[in-house]
CSV table of C-alpha atoms and ligand atoms in Angstrom, one decimal:
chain,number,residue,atom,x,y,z
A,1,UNK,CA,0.0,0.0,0.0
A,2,UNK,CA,1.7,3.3,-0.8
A,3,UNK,CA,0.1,5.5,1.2
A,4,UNK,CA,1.7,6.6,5.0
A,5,UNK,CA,1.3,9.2,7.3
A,6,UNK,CA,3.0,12.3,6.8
A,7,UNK,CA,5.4,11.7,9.5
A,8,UNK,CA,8.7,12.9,9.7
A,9,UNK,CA,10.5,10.0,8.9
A,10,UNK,CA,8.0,8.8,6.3
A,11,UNK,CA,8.5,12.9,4.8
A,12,UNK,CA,12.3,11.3,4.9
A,13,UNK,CA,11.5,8.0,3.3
A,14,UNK,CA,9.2,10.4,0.8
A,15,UNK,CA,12.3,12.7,0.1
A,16,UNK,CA,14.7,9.9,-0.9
A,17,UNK,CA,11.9,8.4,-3.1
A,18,UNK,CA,11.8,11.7,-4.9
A,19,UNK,CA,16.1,12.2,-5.4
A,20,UNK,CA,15.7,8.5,-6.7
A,21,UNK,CA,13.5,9.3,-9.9
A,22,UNK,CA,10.4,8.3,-7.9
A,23,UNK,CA,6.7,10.1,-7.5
A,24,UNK,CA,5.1,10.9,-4.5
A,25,UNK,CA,1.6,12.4,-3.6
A,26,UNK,CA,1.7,15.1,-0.9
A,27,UNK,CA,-0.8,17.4,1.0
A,28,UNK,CA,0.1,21.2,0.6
A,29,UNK,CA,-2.4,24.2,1.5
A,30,UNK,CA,-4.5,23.7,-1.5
A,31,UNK,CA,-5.2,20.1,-3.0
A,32,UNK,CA,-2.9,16.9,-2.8
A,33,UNK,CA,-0.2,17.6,-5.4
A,34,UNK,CA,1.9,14.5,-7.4
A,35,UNK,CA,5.4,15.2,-7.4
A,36,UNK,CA,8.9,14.2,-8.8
A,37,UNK,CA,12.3,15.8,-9.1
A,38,UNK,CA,11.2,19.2,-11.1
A,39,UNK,CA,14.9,19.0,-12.6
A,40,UNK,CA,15.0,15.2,-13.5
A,41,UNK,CA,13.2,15.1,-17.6
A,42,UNK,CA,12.5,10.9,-16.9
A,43,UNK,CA,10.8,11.8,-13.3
A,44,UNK,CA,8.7,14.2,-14.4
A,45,UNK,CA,7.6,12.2,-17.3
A,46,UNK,CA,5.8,9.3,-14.9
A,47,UNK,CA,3.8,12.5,-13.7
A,48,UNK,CA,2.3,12.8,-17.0
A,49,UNK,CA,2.1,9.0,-17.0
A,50,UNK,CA,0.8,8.6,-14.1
A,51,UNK,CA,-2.3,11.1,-14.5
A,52,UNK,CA,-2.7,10.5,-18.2
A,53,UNK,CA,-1.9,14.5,-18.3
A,54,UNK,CA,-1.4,15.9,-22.1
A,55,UNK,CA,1.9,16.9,-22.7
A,56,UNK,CA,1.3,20.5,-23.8
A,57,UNK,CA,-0.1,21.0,-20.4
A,58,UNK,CA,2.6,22.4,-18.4
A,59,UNK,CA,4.0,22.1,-14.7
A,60,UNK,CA,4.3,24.1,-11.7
A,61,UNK,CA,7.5,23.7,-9.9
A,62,UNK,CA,7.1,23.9,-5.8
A,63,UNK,CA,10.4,25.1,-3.6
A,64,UNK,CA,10.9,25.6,0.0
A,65,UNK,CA,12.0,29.1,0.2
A,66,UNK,CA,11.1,32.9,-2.0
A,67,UNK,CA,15.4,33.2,-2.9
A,68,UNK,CA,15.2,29.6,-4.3
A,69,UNK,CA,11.8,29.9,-6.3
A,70,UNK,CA,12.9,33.3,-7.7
A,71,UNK,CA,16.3,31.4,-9.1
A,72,UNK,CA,14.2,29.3,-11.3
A,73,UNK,CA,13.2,32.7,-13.4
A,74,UNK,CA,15.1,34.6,-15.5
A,75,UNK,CA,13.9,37.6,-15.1
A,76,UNK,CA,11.6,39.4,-12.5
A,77,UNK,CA,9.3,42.3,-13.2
A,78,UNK,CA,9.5,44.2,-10.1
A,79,UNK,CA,5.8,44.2,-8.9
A,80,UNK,CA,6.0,39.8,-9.4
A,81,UNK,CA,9.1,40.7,-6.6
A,82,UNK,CA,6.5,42.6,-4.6
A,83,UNK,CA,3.9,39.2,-4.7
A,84,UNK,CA,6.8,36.7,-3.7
A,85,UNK,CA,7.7,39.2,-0.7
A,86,UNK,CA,4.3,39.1,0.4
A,87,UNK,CA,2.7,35.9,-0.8
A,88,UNK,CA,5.2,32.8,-0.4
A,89,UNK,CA,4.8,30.6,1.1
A,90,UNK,CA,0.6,30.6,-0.2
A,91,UNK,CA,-1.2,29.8,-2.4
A,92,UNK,CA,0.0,32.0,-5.0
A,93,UNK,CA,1.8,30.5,-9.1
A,94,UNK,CA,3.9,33.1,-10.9
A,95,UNK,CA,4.4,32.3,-14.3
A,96,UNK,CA,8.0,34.2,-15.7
A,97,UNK,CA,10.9,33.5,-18.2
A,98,UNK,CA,12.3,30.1,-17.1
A,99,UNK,CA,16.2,29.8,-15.7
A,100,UNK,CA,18.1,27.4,-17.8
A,101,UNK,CA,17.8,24.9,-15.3
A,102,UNK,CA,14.2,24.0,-15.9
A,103,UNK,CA,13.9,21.4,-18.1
A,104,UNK,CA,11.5,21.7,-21.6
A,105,UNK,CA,8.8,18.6,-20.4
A,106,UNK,CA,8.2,20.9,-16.8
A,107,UNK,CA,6.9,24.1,-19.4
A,108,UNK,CA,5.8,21.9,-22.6
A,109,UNK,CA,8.3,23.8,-24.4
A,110,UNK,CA,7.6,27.1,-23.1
A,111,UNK,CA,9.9,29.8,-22.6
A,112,UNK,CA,8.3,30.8,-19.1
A,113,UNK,CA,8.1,28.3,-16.1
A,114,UNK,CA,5.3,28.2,-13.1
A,115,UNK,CA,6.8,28.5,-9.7
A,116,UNK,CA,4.8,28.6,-6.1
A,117,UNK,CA,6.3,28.3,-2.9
A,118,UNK,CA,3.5,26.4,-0.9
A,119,UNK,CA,2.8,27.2,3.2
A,120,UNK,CA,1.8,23.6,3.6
A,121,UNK,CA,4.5,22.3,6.8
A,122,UNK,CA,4.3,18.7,4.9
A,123,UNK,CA,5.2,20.4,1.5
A,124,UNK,CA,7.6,22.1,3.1
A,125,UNK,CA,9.2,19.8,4.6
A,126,UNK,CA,9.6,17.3,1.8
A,127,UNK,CA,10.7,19.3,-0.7
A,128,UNK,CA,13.6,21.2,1.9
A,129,UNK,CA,14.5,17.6,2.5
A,130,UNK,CA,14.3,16.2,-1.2
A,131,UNK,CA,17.0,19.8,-2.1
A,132,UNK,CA,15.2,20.7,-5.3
A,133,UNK,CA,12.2,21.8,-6.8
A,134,UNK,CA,9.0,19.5,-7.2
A,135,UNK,CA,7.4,19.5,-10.0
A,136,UNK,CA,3.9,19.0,-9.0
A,137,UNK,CA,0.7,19.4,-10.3
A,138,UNK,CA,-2.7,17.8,-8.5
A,139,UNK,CA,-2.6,14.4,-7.7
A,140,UNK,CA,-5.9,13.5,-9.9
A,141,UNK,CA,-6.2,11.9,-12.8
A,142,UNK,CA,-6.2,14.4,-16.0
A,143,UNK,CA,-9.7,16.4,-16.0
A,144,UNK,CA,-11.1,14.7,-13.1
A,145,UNK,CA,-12.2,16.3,-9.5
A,146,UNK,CA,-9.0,17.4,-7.5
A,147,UNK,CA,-7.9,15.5,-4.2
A,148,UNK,CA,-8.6,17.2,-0.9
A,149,UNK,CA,-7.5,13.7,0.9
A,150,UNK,CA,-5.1,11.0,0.5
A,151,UNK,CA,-8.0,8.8,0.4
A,152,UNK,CA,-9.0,10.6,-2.7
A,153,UNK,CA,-5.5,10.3,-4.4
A,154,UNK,CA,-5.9,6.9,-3.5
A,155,UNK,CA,-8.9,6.2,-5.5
A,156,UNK,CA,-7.9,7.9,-8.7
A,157,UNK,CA,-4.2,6.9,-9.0
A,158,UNK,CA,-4.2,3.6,-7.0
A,159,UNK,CA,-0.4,2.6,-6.8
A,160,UNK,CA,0.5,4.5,-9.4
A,161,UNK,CA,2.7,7.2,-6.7
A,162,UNK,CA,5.4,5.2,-5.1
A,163,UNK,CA,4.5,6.9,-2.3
A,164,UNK,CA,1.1,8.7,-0.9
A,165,UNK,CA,1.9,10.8,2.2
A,166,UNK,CA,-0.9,11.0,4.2
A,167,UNK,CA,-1.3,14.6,5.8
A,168,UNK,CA,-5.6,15.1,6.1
A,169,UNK,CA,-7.6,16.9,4.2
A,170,UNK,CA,-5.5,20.3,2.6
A,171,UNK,CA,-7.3,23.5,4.8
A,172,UNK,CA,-7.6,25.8,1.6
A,173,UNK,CA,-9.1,23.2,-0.9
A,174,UNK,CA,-9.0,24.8,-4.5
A,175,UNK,CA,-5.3,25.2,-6.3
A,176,UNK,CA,-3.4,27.9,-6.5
A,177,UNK,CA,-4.4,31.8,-7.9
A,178,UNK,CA,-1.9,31.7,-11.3
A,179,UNK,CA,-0.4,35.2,-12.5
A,180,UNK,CA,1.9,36.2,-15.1
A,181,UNK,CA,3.1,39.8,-16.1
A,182,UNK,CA,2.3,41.4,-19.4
A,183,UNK,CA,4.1,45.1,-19.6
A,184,UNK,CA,5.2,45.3,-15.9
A,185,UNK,CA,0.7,44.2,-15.7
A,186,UNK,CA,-0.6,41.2,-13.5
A,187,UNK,CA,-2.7,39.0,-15.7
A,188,UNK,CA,-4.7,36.1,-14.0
A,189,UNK,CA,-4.4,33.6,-15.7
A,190,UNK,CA,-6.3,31.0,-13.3
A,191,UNK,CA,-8.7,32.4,-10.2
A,192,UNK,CA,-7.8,29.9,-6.8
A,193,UNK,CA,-6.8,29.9,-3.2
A,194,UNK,CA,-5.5,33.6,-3.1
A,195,UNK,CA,-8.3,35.9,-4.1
A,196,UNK,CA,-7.3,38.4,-7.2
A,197,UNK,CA,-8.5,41.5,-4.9
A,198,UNK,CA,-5.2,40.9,-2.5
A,199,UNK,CA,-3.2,40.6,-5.4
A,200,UNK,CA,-4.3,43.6,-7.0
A,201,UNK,CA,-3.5,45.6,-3.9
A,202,UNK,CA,0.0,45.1,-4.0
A,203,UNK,CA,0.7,44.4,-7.7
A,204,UNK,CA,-2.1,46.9,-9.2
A,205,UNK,CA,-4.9,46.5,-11.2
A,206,UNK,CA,-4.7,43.7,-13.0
A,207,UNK,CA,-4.9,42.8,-17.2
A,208,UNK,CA,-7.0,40.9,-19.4
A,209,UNK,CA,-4.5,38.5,-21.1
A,210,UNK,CA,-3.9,39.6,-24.7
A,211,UNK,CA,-3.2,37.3,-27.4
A,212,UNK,CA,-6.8,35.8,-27.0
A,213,UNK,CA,-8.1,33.5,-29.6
A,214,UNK,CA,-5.3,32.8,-30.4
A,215,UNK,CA,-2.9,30.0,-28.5
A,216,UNK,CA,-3.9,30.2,-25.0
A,217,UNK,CA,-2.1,31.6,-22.5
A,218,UNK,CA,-2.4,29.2,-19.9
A,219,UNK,CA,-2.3,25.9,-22.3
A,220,UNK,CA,-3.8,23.6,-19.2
A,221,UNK,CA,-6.5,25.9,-18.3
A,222,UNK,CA,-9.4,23.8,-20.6
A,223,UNK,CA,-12.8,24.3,-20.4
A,224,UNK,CA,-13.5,21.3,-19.6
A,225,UNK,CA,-11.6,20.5,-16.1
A,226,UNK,CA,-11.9,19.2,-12.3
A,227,UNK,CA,-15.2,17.2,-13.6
A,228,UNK,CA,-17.3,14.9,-11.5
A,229,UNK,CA,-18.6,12.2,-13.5
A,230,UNK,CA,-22.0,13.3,-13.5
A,231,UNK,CA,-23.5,15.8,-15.2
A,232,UNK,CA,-23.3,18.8,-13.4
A,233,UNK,CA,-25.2,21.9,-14.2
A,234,UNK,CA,-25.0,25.5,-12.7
A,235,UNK,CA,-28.1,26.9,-10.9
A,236,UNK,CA,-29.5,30.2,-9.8
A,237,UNK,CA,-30.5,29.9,-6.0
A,238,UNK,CA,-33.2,31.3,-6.3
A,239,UNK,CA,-34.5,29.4,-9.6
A,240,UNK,CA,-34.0,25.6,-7.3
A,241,UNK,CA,-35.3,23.2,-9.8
A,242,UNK,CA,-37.4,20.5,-8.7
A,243,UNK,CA,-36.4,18.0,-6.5
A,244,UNK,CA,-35.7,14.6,-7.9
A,245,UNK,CA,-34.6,11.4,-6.2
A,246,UNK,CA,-32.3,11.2,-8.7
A,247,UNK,CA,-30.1,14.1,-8.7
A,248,UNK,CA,-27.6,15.6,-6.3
A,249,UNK,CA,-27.5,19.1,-5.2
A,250,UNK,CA,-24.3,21.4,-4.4
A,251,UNK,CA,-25.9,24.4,-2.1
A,252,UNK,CA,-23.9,27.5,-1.1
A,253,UNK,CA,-25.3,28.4,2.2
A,254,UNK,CA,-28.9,26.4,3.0
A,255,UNK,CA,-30.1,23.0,2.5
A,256,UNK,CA,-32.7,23.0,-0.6
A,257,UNK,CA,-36.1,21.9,0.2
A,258,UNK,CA,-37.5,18.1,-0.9
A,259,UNK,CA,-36.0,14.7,-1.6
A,260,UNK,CA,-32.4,14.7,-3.7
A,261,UNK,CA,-30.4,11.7,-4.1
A,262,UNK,CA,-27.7,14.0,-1.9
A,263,UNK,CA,-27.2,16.9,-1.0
A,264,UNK,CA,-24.0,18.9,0.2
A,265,UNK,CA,-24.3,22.8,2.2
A,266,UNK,CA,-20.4,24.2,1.0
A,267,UNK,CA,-20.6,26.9,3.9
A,268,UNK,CA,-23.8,27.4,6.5
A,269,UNK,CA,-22.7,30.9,7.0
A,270,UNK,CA,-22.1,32.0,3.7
A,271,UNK,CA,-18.4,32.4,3.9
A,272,UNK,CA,-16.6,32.0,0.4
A,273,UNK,CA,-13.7,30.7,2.0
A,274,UNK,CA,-15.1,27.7,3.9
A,275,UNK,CA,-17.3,26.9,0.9
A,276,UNK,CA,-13.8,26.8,-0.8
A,277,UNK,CA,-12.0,24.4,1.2
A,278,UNK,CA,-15.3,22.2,1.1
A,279,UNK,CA,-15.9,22.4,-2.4
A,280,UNK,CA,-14.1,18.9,-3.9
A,281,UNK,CA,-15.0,16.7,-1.0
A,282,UNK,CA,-18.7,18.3,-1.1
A,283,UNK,CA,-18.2,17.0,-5.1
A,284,UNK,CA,-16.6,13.5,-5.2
A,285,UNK,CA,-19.5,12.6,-2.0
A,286,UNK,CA,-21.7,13.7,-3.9
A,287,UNK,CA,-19.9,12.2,-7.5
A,288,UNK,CA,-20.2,8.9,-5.0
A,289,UNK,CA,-23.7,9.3,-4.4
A,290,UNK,CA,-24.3,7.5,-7.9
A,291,UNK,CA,-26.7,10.4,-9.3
A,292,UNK,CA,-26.2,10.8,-12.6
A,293,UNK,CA,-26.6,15.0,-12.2
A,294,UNK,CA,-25.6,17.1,-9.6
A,295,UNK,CA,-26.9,20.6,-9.3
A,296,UNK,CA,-24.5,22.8,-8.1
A,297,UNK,CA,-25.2,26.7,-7.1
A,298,UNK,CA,-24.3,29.9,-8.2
A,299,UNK,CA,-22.0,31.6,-5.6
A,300,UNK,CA,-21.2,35.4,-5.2
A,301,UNK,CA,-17.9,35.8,-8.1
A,302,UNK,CA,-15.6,37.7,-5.7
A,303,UNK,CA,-12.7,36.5,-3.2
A,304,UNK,CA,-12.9,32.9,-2.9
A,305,UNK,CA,-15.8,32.8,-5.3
A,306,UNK,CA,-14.5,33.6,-8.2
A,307,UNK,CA,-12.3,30.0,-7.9
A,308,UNK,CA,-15.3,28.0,-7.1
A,309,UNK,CA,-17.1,29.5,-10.0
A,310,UNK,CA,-14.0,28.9,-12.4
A,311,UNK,CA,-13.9,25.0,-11.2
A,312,UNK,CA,-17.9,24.5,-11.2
A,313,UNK,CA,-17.8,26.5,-14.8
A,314,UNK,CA,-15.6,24.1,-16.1
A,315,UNK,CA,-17.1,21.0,-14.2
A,316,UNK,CA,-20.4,21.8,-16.2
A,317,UNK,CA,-18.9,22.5,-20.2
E,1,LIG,P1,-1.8,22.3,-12.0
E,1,LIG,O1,-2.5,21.3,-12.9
E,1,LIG,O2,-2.7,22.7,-10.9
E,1,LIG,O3,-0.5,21.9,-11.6
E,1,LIG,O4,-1.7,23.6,-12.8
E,1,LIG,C1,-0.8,23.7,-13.8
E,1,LIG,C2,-1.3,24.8,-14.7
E,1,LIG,O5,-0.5,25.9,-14.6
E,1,LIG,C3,-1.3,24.4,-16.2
E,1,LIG,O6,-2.4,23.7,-16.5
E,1,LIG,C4,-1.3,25.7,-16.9
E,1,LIG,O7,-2.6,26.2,-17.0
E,1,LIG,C5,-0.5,26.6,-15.9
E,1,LIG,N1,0.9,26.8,-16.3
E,1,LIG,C6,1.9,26.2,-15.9
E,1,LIG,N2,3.0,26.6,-16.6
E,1,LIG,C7,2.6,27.6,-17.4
E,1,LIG,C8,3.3,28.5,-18.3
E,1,LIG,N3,4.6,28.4,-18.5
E,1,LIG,N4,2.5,29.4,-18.9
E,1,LIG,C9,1.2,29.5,-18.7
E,1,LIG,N5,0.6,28.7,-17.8
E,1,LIG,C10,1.2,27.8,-17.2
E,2,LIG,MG1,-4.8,20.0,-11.8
């Protein structure tokens, strides 16, 4: 069985897996990630593998510390200095020109590389002790529902990590806000665990991404992404539909009325944050409950929200 608790000999044990060419799941602040040596081509290749990820979708390398992220870029506007000051470790991906160091399979060829310093203390941990970047994207399988547990990891990638480190469910629970720079600009190029409003206040207002239409920007960001395997369709709460036995229903603050197949509340009190951290368990219980729809509700698009809209968005095309 690969998966262990997230001790400090196992994070050892994990760590020597990982300078060996091996891949091991991991709890950080936001979802599980899947990791390998982010400098090691043939390691990073049984990530791809592993989650039966496209190759022209594109890693994010993890480190332990702002001065080592920052090496793996070549340049660094000086407002994307500003974020790392104030944002590592969190859940915060700056994409930049890439250092020689990174190799072409972590950017699919790119010329810019993805870096994030996470605040989880397991994360942490494993990747001061592995010396190195992790390349490590979430530990799911390619366009399925992210892992908020080890137990999720589990059921998606069965033994395909040498190693599942077992920390509990990750407290944020949606991946990382991404951001790139276009003309000294933020852009945003995916909404998640650090709200775009706190990144504007430090870096400015930020940009729509130009070169729309044309090749995207962020080449993993699909429409179609983090999907349960039901249906799931996007509801005003106001306009419930009617119950049905055979559906499930995703509410933002209070329980719908009548008989669902399941139901799941992501926050009582309405906070965007908690519904956050409870969105992809809420999804893969209710994924479990067998219905073959789950309605899921419209929540306000600021702060937190805007993530949990972007994942439900692209759960439903
Ligand atoms: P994840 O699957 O959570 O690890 O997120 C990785 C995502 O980061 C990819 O799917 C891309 O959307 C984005 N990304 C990584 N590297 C780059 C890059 N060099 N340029 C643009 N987006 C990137
Ligand atoms: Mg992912």
């Amino acid at each position: 069985m690969p998966t262990i608790k997230a001790t400090a000999s196992n994070i050892r044990k994990a760590a020597a897996a990982l300078k060996a060419g091996g891949v091991v799941a991991f709890p950080t602040e936001t979802v599980y990630g899947l990791g390998a040596d982010g400098l090691d081509p043939r390691a990073c290749a049984r990530i791809f593998e592993i989650k039966g990820r496209p190759r022209f979708d594109p890693l994010i390398l993890h480190e332990c510390s702002a001065a080592r992220g920052r090496r793996l870029f070549a340049r660094v506007p000086a407002a994307a200095g500003k974020l790392m000051r104030k944002f590592w470790p969190g859940p915060l991906t700056l994409v930049l020109p890439k250092s020689k160091a990174v190799p072409d399979i972590v950017t699919s060829g790119l010329k810019t590389v993805a870096v994030r310093v996470p605040s989880g203390r397991h994360a942490l941990a494993l990747i001061r002790a592995a010396g190195r970047p992790v390349a490590a994207p979430s530990a799911n399988r390619f366009g399925r529902l992210s892992p908020v547990t080890a137990a999720h990891v589990a059921r998606q990638l069965g033994d395909g990590p040498d190693i599942i480190l077992d920390g509990g469910k990750t407290p944020i629970g949606v991946e990382s806000t991404i951001i790139t720079f276009e003309g000294g600009r933020p852009v945003l190029l995916r909404p998640g665990g650090l709200p775009l409003e706190e990144i504007e206040r430090v870096a400015g207002p930020a940009a729509a991404p130009a070169g729309r239409g044309k090749k995207p920007l962020a080449p993993g960001c699909l429409k179609k992404h983090y999907a349960p395997q039901a249906r799931l369709k996007i509801v005003d709460p106001g306009a419930a539909p009617k119950p049905s036995r055979k559906a499930a229903y995703l509410a933002f603050s209070r329980r719908p009325a009548g008989r669902w197949a399941a139901v799941k509340v992501l926050s009582r009190k309405g906070d965007l944050r908690e519904a956050a951290a409870n969105l992809f368990k809420a999804l893969h219980r209710l994924e479990g409950s067998g219905a073959a729809l789950i309605y899921a509700e419209k929540v306000p698009p600021h702060g937190l929200g805007r993530a949990i809209m972007d994942r439900l968005r692209r759960a439903a095309a």
